[in-house]
């Protein structure tokens, strides 16, 4: 899964998550929202999307050649045990966010260098702490 992994990195900048307007999210993602849940940020690779809300993050993983098969995963902030971030550098042009959950699962998100990773961390901190 480019840009989104459980330890596997997408090295090509095109495969890393870039911020998109909330209006550009996959329409079906809104059906997962509950009353009072609002989208705060959205990101996309070539086909996959990650949506941060005020309650959780939702990952849409588009699969197959046609892209008709989509896997949706919800990660509630309440289940985050810890997270770490690595900002973009001179030679490493992407930034990474690693989230660890209470069930032992890990989620690594790779972002393009122009994404404000510190803002993402501040939002997660606000929701978790």
PDB file of C-alpha atoms in Angstrom:
ATOM      1  CA  UNK A   1       0.000   0.000   0.000  1.00  0.00           C
ATOM      2  CA  UNK A   2       1.971   3.083  -1.172  1.00  0.00           C
ATOM      3  CA  UNK A   3       2.254   5.899   1.318  1.00  0.00           C
ATOM      4  CA  UNK A   4       0.425   3.766   3.852  1.00  0.00           C
ATOM      5  CA  UNK A   5       2.101   0.743   5.319  1.00  0.00           C
ATOM      6  CA  UNK A   6       2.791  -1.382   8.307  1.00  0.00           C
ATOM      7  CA  UNK A   7       6.532  -0.917   8.014  1.00  0.00           C
ATOM      8  CA  UNK A   8       7.024  -0.867   4.222  1.00  0.00           C
ATOM      9  CA  UNK A   9       8.004   2.497   2.809  1.00  0.00           C
ATOM     10  CA  UNK A  10       7.087   3.937  -0.567  1.00  0.00           C
ATOM     11  CA  UNK A  11      10.266   5.713  -1.697  1.00  0.00           C
ATOM     12  CA  UNK A  12       8.871   7.466  -4.755  1.00  0.00           C
ATOM     13  CA  UNK A  13       7.500  10.892  -3.875  1.00  0.00           C
ATOM     14  CA  UNK A  14       4.499  10.234  -6.141  1.00  0.00           C
ATOM     15  CA  UNK A  15       3.464   7.386  -3.858  1.00  0.00           C
ATOM     16  CA  UNK A  16       3.549   9.486  -0.698  1.00  0.00           C
ATOM     17  CA  UNK A  17       0.491  11.184   0.729  1.00  0.00           C
ATOM     18  CA  UNK A  18      -0.172  14.772  -0.310  1.00  0.00           C
ATOM     19  CA  UNK A  19      -2.834  17.019   1.194  1.00  0.00           C
ATOM     20  CA  UNK A  20      -6.042  17.460  -0.764  1.00  0.00           C
ATOM     21  CA  UNK A  21      -9.115  19.633  -0.182  1.00  0.00           C
ATOM     22  CA  UNK A  22     -11.759  17.906   1.945  1.00  0.00           C
ATOM     23  CA  UNK A  23     -14.175  18.403  -0.960  1.00  0.00           C
ATOM     24  CA  UNK A  24     -12.032  15.979  -3.017  1.00  0.00           C
ATOM     25  CA  UNK A  25     -12.394  12.937  -0.753  1.00  0.00           C
ATOM     26  CA  UNK A  26     -14.040   9.787  -2.051  1.00  0.00           C
ATOM     27  CA  UNK A  27     -17.813  10.426  -1.719  1.00  0.00           C
ATOM     28  CA  UNK A  28     -18.461   7.100   0.026  1.00  0.00           C
ATOM     29  CA  UNK A  29     -16.139   8.057   2.913  1.00  0.00           C
ATOM     30  CA  UNK A  30     -18.788  10.424   4.234  1.00  0.00           C
ATOM     31  CA  UNK A  31     -21.115   7.460   4.889  1.00  0.00           C
ATOM     32  CA  UNK A  32     -18.691   6.243   7.573  1.00  0.00           C
ATOM     33  CA  UNK A  33     -19.014   9.454   9.586  1.00  0.00           C
ATOM     34  CA  UNK A  34     -21.170   9.531  12.706  1.00  0.00           C
ATOM     35  CA  UNK A  35     -23.189  12.534  13.932  1.00  0.00           C
ATOM     36  CA  UNK A  36     -20.809  15.158  15.313  1.00  0.00           C
ATOM     37  CA  UNK A  37     -17.802  13.771  13.421  1.00  0.00           C
ATOM     38  CA  UNK A  38     -16.081  16.261  11.138  1.00  0.00           C
ATOM     39  CA  UNK A  39     -13.254  15.848   8.643  1.00  0.00           C
ATOM     40  CA  UNK A  40     -10.228  17.941   9.612  1.00  0.00           C
ATOM     41  CA  UNK A  41      -7.682  16.963   6.940  1.00  0.00           C
ATOM     42  CA  UNK A  42      -7.479  14.684   3.901  1.00  0.00           C
ATOM     43  CA  UNK A  43      -4.513  13.182   2.054  1.00  0.00           C
ATOM     44  CA  UNK A  44      -4.099  11.125  -1.082  1.00  0.00           C
ATOM     45  CA  UNK A  45      -1.581   9.029  -2.995  1.00  0.00           C
ATOM     46  CA  UNK A  46      -2.309   8.201  -6.620  1.00  0.00           C
ATOM     47  CA  UNK A  47      -5.411   6.194  -5.593  1.00  0.00           C
ATOM     48  CA  UNK A  48      -5.468   5.734  -1.802  1.00  0.00           C
ATOM     49  CA  UNK A  49      -6.815   8.284   0.678  1.00  0.00           C
ATOM     50  CA  UNK A  50      -6.351   8.996   4.380  1.00  0.00           C
ATOM     51  CA  UNK A  51      -8.941  11.144   6.127  1.00  0.00           C
ATOM     52  CA  UNK A  52      -8.417  12.609   9.600  1.00  0.00           C
ATOM     53  CA  UNK A  53     -11.586  13.468  11.534  1.00  0.00           C
ATOM     54  CA  UNK A  54     -12.116  14.795  15.031  1.00  0.00           C
ATOM     55  CA  UNK A  55     -12.666  11.149  16.191  1.00  0.00           C
ATOM     56  CA  UNK A  56     -10.386   8.899  14.087  1.00  0.00           C
ATOM     57  CA  UNK A  57      -8.535   8.434  10.856  1.00  0.00           C
ATOM     58  CA  UNK A  58     -10.006   6.453   7.986  1.00  0.00           C
ATOM     59  CA  UNK A  59      -7.851   4.809   5.324  1.00  0.00           C
ATOM     60  CA  UNK A  60      -9.278   3.974   1.891  1.00  0.00           C
ATOM     61  CA  UNK A  61      -6.995   1.486   0.122  1.00  0.00           C
ATOM     62  CA  UNK A  62      -7.928   1.136  -3.553  1.00  0.00           C
ATOM     63  CA  UNK A  63      -7.074  -2.348  -4.808  1.00  0.00           C
ATOM     64  CA  UNK A  64      -6.809  -4.143  -8.113  1.00  0.00           C
ATOM     65  CA  UNK A  65      -6.236  -2.933 -11.639  1.00  0.00           C
ATOM     66  CA  UNK A  66      -9.691  -1.451 -12.064  1.00  0.00           C
ATOM     67  CA  UNK A  67      -9.795   0.167  -8.631  1.00  0.00           C
ATOM     68  CA  UNK A  68     -13.344  -1.049  -8.015  1.00  0.00           C
ATOM     69  CA  UNK A  69     -12.307  -2.943  -4.872  1.00  0.00           C
ATOM     70  CA  UNK A  70     -11.651  -0.652  -1.913  1.00  0.00           C
ATOM     71  CA  UNK A  71     -10.646  -1.591   1.614  1.00  0.00           C
ATOM     72  CA  UNK A  72     -11.685   0.852   4.362  1.00  0.00           C
ATOM     73  CA  UNK A  73     -10.035   0.829   7.784  1.00  0.00           C
ATOM     74  CA  UNK A  74     -11.007   2.998  10.745  1.00  0.00           C
ATOM     75  CA  UNK A  75      -8.379   3.850  13.374  1.00  0.00           C
ATOM     76  CA  UNK A  76      -9.952   5.502  16.469  1.00  0.00           C
ATOM     77  CA  UNK A  77      -7.729   8.007  18.288  1.00  0.00           C
ATOM     78  CA  UNK A  78      -8.820   6.430  21.569  1.00  0.00           C
ATOM     79  CA  UNK A  79      -6.842   3.278  20.677  1.00  0.00           C
ATOM     80  CA  UNK A  80      -3.537   5.057  19.944  1.00  0.00           C
ATOM     81  CA  UNK A  81      -0.868   4.093  22.491  1.00  0.00           C
ATOM     82  CA  UNK A  82       1.875   6.288  21.038  1.00  0.00           C
ATOM     83  CA  UNK A  83       2.979   7.938  17.831  1.00  0.00           C
ATOM     84  CA  UNK A  84       6.248   9.157  16.394  1.00  0.00           C
ATOM     85  CA  UNK A  85       7.145  11.455  13.557  1.00  0.00           C
ATOM     86  CA  UNK A  86      10.151  11.918  11.307  1.00  0.00           C
ATOM     87  CA  UNK A  87      10.273  15.196   9.425  1.00  0.00           C
ATOM     88  CA  UNK A  88      11.601  15.584   5.901  1.00  0.00           C
ATOM     89  CA  UNK A  89      15.298  16.333   5.541  1.00  0.00           C
ATOM     90  CA  UNK A  90      17.681  17.345   2.806  1.00  0.00           C
ATOM     91  CA  UNK A  91      18.133  13.879   1.305  1.00  0.00           C
ATOM     92  CA  UNK A  92      15.076  12.163   2.778  1.00  0.00           C
ATOM     93  CA  UNK A  93      12.326  14.101   1.027  1.00  0.00           C
ATOM     94  CA  UNK A  94       9.361  12.598   2.819  1.00  0.00           C
ATOM     95  CA  UNK A  95       8.066  12.794   6.361  1.00  0.00           C
ATOM     96  CA  UNK A  96       6.712   9.810   8.242  1.00  0.00           C
ATOM     97  CA  UNK A  97       4.117   9.303  10.920  1.00  0.00           C
ATOM     98  CA  UNK A  98       4.037   6.039  12.871  1.00  0.00           C
ATOM     99  CA  UNK A  99       0.988   5.210  14.972  1.00  0.00           C
ATOM    100  CA  UNK A 100       0.902   2.306  17.452  1.00  0.00           C
ATOM    101  CA  UNK A 101      -2.430   0.975  18.658  1.00  0.00           C
ATOM    102  CA  UNK A 102      -3.517  -0.868  21.798  1.00  0.00           C
ATOM    103  CA  UNK A 103      -4.054  -4.131  19.883  1.00  0.00           C
ATOM    104  CA  UNK A 104      -0.402  -4.147  18.783  1.00  0.00           C
ATOM    105  CA  UNK A 105      -1.075  -2.889  15.248  1.00  0.00           C
ATOM    106  CA  UNK A 106       1.179  -0.239  13.708  1.00  0.00           C
ATOM    107  CA  UNK A 107       0.361   2.150  10.894  1.00  0.00           C
ATOM    108  CA  UNK A 108       3.051   4.076   9.018  1.00  0.00           C
ATOM    109  CA  UNK A 109       2.015   7.014   6.840  1.00  0.00           C
ATOM    110  CA  UNK A 110       4.551   8.551   4.435  1.00  0.00           C
ATOM    111  CA  UNK A 111       3.842  12.151   3.400  1.00  0.00           C
ATOM    112  CA  UNK A 112       5.349  14.416   0.757  1.00  0.00           C
ATOM    113  CA  UNK A 113       7.824  16.967   2.087  1.00  0.00           C
ATOM    114  CA  UNK A 114       5.418  19.901   1.742  1.00  0.00           C
ATOM    115  CA  UNK A 115       2.866  18.419   4.189  1.00  0.00           C
ATOM    116  CA  UNK A 116       2.856  20.145   7.589  1.00  0.00           C
ATOM    117  CA  UNK A 117       3.565  17.021   9.656  1.00  0.00           C
ATOM    118  CA  UNK A 118       3.818  19.078  12.849  1.00  0.00           C
ATOM    119  CA  UNK A 119       0.211  20.230  12.395  1.00  0.00           C
ATOM    120  CA  UNK A 120      -0.888  16.606  12.021  1.00  0.00           C
ATOM    121  CA  UNK A 121       0.953  15.694  15.234  1.00  0.00           C
ATOM    122  CA  UNK A 122      -0.604  18.617  17.087  1.00  0.00           C
ATOM    123  CA  UNK A 123      -4.070  17.487  15.959  1.00  0.00           C
ATOM    124  CA  UNK A 124      -3.419  13.897  17.036  1.00  0.00           C
ATOM    125  CA  UNK A 125      -2.043  15.088  20.388  1.00  0.00           C
ATOM    126  CA  UNK A 126      -5.187  17.148  20.915  1.00  0.00           C
ATOM    127  CA  UNK A 127      -7.367  14.093  20.259  1.00  0.00           C
ATOM    128  CA  UNK A 128      -5.279  11.551  22.223  1.00  0.00           C
ATOM    129  CA  UNK A 129      -4.130  13.462  25.301  1.00  0.00           C
TER     130      UNK A 129
END
